[in-house]
Short mmCIF file of C-alpha atoms in Angstrom, two decimals:
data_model
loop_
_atom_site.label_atom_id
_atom_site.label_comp_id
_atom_site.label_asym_id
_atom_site.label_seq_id
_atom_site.Cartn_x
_atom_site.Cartn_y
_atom_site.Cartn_z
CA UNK H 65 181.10 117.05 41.08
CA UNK H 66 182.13 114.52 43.75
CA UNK H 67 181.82 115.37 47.58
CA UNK H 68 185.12 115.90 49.57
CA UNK H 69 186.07 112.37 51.03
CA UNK H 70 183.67 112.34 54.38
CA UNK H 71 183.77 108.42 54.46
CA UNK H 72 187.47 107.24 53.40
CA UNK H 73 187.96 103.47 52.43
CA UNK H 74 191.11 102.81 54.69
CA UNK H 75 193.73 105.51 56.14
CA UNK H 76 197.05 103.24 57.80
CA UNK H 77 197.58 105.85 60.05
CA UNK H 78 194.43 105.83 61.91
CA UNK H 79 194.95 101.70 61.63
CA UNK H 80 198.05 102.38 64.33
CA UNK H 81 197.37 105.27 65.85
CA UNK H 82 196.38 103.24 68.51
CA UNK H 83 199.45 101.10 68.99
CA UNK H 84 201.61 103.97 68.17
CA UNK H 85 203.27 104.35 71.12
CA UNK H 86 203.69 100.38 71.82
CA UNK H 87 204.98 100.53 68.03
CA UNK H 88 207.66 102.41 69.01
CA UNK H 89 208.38 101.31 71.67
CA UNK H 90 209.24 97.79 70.13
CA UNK H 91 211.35 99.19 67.32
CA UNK H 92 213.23 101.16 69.75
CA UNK H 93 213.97 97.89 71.88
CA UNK H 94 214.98 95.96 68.82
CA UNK H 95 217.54 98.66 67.87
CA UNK H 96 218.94 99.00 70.94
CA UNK H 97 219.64 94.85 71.30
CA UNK H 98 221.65 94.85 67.69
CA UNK H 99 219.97 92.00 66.49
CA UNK H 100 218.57 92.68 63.16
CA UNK H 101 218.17 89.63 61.68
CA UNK H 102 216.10 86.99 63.55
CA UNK H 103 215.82 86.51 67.10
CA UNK H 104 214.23 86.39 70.25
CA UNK H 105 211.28 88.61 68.35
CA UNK H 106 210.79 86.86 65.74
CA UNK H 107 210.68 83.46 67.38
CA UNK H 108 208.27 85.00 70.00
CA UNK H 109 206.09 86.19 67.03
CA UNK H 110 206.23 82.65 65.42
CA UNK H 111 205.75 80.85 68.94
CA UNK H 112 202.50 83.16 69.40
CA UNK H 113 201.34 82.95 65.95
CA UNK H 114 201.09 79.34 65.82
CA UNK H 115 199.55 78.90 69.09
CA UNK H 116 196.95 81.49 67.62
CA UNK H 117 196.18 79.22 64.82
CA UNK H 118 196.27 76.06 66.54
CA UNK H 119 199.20 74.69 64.93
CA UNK H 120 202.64 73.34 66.03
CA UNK H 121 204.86 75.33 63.47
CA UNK H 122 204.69 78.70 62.15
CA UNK H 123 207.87 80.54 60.21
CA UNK H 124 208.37 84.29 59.71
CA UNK H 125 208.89 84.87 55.97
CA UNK H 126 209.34 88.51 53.73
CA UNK H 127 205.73 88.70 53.06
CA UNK H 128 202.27 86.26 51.94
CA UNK H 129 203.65 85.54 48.39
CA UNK H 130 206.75 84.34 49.47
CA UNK H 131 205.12 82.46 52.41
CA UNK H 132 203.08 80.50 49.28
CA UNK H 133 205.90 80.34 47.41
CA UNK H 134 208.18 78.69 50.00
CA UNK H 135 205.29 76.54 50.80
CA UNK H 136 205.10 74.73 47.20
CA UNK H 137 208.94 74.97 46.76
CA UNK H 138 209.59 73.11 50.29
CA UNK H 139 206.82 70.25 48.76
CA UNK H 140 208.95 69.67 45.66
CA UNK H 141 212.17 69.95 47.90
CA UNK H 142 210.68 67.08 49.75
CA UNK H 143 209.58 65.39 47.10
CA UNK H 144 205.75 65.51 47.31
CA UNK H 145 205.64 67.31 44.36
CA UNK H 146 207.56 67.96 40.83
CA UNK H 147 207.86 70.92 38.33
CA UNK H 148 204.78 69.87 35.56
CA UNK H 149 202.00 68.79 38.60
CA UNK H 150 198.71 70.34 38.65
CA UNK H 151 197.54 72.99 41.35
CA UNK H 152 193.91 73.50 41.56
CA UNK H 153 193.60 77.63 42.35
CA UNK H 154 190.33 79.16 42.59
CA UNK H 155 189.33 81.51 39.20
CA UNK H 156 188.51 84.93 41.80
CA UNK H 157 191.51 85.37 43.68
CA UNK H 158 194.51 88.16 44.20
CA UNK H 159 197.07 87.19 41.41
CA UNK H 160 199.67 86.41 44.16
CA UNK H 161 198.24 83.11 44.67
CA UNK H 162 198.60 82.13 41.36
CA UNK H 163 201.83 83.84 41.18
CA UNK H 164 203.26 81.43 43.44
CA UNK H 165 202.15 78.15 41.92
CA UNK H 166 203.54 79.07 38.51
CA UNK H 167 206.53 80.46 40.05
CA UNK H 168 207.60 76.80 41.12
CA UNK H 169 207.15 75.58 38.13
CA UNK H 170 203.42 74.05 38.70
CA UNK H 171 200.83 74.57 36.46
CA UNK H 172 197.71 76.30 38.33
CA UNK H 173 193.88 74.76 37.24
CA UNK H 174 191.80 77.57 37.38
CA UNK H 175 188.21 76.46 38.92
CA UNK H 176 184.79 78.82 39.36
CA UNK H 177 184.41 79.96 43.02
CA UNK H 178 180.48 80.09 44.25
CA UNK H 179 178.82 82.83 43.79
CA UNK H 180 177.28 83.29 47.08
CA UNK H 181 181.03 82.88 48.52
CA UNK H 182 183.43 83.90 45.84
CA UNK H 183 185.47 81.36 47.72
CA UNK H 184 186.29 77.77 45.83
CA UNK H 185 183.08 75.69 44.94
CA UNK H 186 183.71 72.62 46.35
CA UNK H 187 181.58 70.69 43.49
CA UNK H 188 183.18 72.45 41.09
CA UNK H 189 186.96 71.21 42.34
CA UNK H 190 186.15 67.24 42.48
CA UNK H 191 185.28 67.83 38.89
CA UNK H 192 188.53 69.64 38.23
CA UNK H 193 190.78 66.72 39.64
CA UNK H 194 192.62 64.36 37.54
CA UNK H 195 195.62 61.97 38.06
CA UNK H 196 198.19 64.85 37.47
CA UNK H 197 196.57 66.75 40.10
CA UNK H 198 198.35 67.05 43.52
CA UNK H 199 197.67 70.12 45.59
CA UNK H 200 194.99 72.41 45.99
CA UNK H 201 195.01 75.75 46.95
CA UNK H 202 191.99 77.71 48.68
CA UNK H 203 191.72 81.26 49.69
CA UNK H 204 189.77 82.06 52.36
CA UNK H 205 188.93 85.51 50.20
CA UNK H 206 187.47 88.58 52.41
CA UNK H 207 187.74 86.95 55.83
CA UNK H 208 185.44 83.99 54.83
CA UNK H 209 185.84 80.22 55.01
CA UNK H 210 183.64 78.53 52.94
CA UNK H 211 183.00 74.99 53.28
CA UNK H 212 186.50 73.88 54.01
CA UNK H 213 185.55 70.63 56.23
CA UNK H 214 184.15 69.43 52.49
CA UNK H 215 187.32 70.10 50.82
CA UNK H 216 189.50 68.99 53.49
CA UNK H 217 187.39 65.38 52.82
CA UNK H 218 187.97 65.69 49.45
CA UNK H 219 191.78 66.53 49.24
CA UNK H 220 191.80 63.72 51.65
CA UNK H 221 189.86 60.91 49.47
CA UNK H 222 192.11 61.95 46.40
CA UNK H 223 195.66 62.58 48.60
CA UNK H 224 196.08 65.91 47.59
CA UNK H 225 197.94 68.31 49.14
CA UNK H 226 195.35 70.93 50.93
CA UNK H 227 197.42 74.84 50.77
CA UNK H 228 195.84 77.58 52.90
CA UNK H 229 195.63 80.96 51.45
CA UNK H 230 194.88 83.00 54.51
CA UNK H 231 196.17 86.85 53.73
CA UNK H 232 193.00 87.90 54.36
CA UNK H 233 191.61 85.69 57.55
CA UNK H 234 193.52 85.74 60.19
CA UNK H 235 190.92 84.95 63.33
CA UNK H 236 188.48 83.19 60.76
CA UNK H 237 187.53 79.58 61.72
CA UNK H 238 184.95 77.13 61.05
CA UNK H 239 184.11 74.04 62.74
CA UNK H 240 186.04 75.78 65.92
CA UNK H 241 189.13 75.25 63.52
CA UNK H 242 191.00 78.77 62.96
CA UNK H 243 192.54 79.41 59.54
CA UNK H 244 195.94 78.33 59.41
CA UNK H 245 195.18 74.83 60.70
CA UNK H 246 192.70 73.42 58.51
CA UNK H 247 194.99 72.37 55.59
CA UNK H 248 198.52 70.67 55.40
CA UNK H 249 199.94 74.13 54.79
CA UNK H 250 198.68 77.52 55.12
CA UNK H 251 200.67 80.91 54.02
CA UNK H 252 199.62 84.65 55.89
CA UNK H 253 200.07 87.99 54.86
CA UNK H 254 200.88 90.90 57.08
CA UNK H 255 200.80 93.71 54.14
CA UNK H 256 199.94 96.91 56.01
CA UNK H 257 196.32 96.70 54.92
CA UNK H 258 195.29 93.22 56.68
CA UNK H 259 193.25 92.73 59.49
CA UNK H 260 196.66 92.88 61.15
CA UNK H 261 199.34 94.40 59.24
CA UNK H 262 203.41 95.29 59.29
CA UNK H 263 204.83 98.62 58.83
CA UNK H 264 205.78 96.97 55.38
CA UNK H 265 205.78 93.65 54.44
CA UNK H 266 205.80 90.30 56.42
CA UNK H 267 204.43 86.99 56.32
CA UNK H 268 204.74 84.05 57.26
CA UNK H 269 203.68 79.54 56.95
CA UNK H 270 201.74 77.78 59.66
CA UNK H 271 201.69 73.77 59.87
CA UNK H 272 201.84 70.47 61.89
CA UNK H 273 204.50 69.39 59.90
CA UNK H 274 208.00 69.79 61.28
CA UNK H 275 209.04 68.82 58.19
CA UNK H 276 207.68 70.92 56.04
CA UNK H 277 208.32 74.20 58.43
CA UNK H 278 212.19 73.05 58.85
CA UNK H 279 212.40 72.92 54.87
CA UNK H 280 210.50 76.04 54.88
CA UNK H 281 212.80 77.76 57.29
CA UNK H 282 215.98 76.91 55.48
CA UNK H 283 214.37 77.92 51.66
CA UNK H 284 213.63 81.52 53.25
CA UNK H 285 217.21 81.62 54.65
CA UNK H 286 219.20 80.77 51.25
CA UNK H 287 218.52 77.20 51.57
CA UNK H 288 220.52 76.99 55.14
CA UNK H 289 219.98 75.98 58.38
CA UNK H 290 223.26 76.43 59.85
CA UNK H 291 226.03 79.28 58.38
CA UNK H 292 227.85 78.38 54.85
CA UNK H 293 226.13 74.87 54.62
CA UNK H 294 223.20 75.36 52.29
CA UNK H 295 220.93 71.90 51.46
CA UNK H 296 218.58 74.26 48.87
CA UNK H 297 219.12 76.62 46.02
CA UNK H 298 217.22 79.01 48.46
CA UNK H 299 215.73 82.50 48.43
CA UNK H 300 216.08 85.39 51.07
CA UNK H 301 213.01 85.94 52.73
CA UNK H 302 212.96 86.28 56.67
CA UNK H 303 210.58 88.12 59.06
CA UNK H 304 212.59 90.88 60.71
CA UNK H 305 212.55 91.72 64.06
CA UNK H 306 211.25 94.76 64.17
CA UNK H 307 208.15 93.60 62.01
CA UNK H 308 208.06 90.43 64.39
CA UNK H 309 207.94 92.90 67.48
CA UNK H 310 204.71 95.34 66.08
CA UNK H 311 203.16 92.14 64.59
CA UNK H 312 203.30 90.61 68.42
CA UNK H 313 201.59 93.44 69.76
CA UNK H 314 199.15 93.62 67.07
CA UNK H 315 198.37 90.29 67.40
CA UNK H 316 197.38 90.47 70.54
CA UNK H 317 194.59 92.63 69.45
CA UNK H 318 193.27 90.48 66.41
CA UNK H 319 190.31 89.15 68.32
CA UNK H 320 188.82 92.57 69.08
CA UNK H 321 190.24 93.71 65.94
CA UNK H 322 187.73 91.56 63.98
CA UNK H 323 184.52 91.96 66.27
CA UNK H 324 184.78 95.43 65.60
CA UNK H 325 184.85 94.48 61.68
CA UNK H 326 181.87 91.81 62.46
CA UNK H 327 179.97 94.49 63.89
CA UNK H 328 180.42 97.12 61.01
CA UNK H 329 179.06 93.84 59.06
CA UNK H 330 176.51 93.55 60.83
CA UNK H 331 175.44 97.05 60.32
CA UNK H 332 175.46 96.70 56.47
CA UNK H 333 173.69 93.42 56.66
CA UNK H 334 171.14 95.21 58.58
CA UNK H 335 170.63 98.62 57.12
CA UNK H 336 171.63 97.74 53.43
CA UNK H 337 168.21 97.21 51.82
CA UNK H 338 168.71 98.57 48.09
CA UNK H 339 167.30 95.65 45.94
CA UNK H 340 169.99 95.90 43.07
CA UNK H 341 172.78 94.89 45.79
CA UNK H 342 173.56 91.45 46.99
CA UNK H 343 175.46 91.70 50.04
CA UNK H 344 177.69 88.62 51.34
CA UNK H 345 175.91 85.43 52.05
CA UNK H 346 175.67 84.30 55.88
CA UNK H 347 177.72 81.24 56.26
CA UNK H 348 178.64 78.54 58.85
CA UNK H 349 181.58 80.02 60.79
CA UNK H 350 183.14 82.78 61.33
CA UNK H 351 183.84 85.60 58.89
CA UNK H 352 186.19 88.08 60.05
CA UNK H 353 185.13 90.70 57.04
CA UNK H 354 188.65 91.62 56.01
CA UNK H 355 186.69 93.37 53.13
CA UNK H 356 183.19 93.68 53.12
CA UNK H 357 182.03 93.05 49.03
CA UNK H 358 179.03 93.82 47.92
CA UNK H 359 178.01 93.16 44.37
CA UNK H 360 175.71 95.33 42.00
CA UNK H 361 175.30 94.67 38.31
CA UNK H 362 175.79 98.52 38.25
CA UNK H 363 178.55 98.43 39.94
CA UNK H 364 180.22 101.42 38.15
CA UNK H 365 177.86 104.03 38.25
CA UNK H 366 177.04 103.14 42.22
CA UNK H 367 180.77 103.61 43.29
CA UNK H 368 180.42 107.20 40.93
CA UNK H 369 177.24 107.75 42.86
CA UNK H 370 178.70 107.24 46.09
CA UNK H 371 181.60 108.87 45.60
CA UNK H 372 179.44 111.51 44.87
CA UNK H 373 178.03 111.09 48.20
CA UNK H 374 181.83 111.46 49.65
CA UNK H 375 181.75 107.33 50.49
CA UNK H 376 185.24 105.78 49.24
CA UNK H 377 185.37 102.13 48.34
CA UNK H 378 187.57 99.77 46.44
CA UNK H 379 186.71 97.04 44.05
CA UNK H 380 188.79 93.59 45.13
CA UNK H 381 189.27 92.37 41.73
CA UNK H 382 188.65 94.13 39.14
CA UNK H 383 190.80 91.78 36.58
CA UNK H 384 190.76 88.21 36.98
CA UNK H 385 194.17 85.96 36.76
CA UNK H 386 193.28 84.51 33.70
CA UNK H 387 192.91 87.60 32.13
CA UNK H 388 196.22 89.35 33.08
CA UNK H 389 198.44 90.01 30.68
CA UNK H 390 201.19 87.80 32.04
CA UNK H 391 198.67 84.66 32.00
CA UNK H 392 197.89 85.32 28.12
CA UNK H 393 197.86 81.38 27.76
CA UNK H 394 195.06 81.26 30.18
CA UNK H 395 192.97 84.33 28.50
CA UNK H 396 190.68 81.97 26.10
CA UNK H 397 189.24 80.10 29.56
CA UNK H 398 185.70 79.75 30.21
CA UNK H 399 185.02 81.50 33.56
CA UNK H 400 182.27 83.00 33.44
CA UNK H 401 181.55 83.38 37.67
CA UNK H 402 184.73 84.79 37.81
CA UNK H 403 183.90 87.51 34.64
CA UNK H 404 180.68 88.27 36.51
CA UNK H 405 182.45 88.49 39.93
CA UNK H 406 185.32 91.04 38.95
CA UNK H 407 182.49 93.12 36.75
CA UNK H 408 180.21 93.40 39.86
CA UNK H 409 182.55 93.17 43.14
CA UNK H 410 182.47 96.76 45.71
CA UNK H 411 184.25 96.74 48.41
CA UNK H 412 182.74 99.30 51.15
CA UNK H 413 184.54 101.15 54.05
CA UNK H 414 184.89 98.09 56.89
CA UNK H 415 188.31 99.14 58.89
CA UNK H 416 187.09 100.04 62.45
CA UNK H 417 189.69 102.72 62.81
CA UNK H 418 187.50 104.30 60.02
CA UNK H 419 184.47 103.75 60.12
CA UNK H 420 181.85 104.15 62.86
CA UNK H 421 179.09 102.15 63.50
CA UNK H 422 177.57 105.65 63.09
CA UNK H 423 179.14 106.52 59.60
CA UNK H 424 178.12 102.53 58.73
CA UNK H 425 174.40 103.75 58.77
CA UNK H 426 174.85 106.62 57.14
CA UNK H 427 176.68 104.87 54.40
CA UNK H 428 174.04 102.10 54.36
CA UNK H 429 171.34 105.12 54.13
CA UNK H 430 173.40 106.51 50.73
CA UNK H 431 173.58 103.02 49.61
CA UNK H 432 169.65 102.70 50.01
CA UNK H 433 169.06 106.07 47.66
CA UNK H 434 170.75 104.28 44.44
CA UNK H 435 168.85 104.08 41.78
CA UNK H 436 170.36 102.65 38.57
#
């Protein structure tokens, strides 16, 4: 019989009960200005954001798929690239990032992450390229940028398109480079879960090209960027101003935010000693741990064992893209690192609002007792 819940996985309301009052006190003062749509919030938020990142542009959007989505749509608005060109998209990934490549009509070239990063192998993606390729996406998956000087050489050798997938890193950087600058493009999420995260969903594209962000900016406002004069068949997807007021404030906060997760890490890295797990490889850079994965070849029986123990954790993913149902004509693909990944990935407690550095030991000290 499991153990009540002693170590929980992630509870949002001990993520803001520290900004509660702050929280509301930046709803209240968008209410009471009547502007509901846009704004001086939202701009703020998208001024701060892309000085954050290093970048000259960022633009609110609804959430992180439509911030990808807008991203490849504004390309073939611009004419960089067509309906029928090949995105390469790494095999281990959430299925929103494939989601928005086949959404615009591109076709998405699944290539085998490493192992030791999960994140794309860079090897692996030269192979992959061929004259109808044109973009390639990477996702900096857990917090972690892997390698992406080396890609950014080789998008640039081949003049591909370089897309940022960085839902999950906000406050990573390598190289002294932040996420959100190091490609042409780069698309975050603010789902409540993230190392920062909306009271719902948000999101939003970062980039040095004015461009790009002005083509961006009209596609999430029905294709306009003035009233009743629309230059795109456009979607509606804006960053409110009440999301753009919490995220400013919780911004604000990313950078101790994450060395609180870096310093859970560092406890697992530390205490974990349990042969049969393979904890995440130490890397150039910084990792800002949005999930910290373990991987076990047992991986079912130790997340029964310690939920046994009363330890809650998540497995981030436990189907692959290709082999989702709505990707049938991709289910016959060779991947076998991304098979192995999904079939051995754990996911242990790493928000700092719920675990201690205390509870971290502990957990690591329950981990340390499996036995296959």
């Amino acid at each position: 019989m499991s153990q009540p819940i002693k170590y929980p996985f992630l509870r949002l309301d001990n993520v803001n009960r520290p900004y509660a009052d702050e929280l509301k006190a930046a709803c209240a003062q968008v209410i009471d200005s009547g502007r509901y749509i846009g704004g001086q919030e939202t701009a703020k938020f998208e001024a701060a954001l892309a000085e954050y990142c290093g970048t000259a542009h960022a633009v609110g959007t609804g959430n992180g798929l439509d911030a990808l989505r807008l991203i490849f749509q504004a390309y073939i608005e611009l004419g960089q690239l067509k309906p029928g060109d090949e995105v390469i998209v790494p095999s281990n990934t959430y299925i929103a990032s494939i989601l928005a490549v086949s959404q615009c009509g591109l076709k998405p070239v699944f290539v085998e992450p490493d192992p030791s990063t999960h994140c794309l192998d860079n090897k692996n993606t030269e192979k992959a390229i061929t004259k109808s390729t044109k973009a390639i996406l990477t996702v900096h998956l857990y917090g972690r940028i892997a390698k992406s000087s080396e890609l950014t050489e080789i998008a640039n050798r081949h003049g591909l398109i370089l897309v940022e997938d960085c839902a999950q890193a906000i406050g990573a950087d390598e190289n002294n480079i932040k996420a959100g600058a190091i490609g042409h493009a780069a698309a975050f999420s603010f789902y409540p879960t993230k190392n920062i995260g909306a009271i719902g969903d948000a999101g939003a594209v970062t980039t040095n090209n004015a461009e790009l962000a002005q083509a961006v900016r009209a596609l999430g406002n029905y294709g306009s960027l003035k009233q009743y004069h629309n230059i795109y068949q456009g979607f509606n997807s804006r960053l409110d101003p009440i999301q753009a007021a919490m995220l400013g404030i919780k911004l604000k906060n990313v950078d101790n935010e994450n060395k609180s997760r870096i310093c859970l890490a560092e406890i697992y890295n530390n205490e974990i000693k349990n042969h049969t797990i393979i904890k995440p490889a130490q890397m150039p850079g910084r990792h800002v741990y949005h999930q910290y994965v373990i991987r076990c070849r047992h991986r079912d029986k130790l997340r029964e064992f310690l939920l046994g123990n009363g330890v809650e954790t998540a497995i981030h993913y436990p189907t692959p893209p290709h082999r989702q149902p709505c990707y049938k004509e991709y289910a016959n693909l060779k991947l076998p690192v991304a098979d192995m990944l999904a079939a051995q990935v754990l996911s242990l407690p790493i928000s700092p609002h719920c675990t201690s550095i205390q509870q971290a030991k502990e957990i690591s000290e329950i981990i340390n007792c499996f036995q296959p």
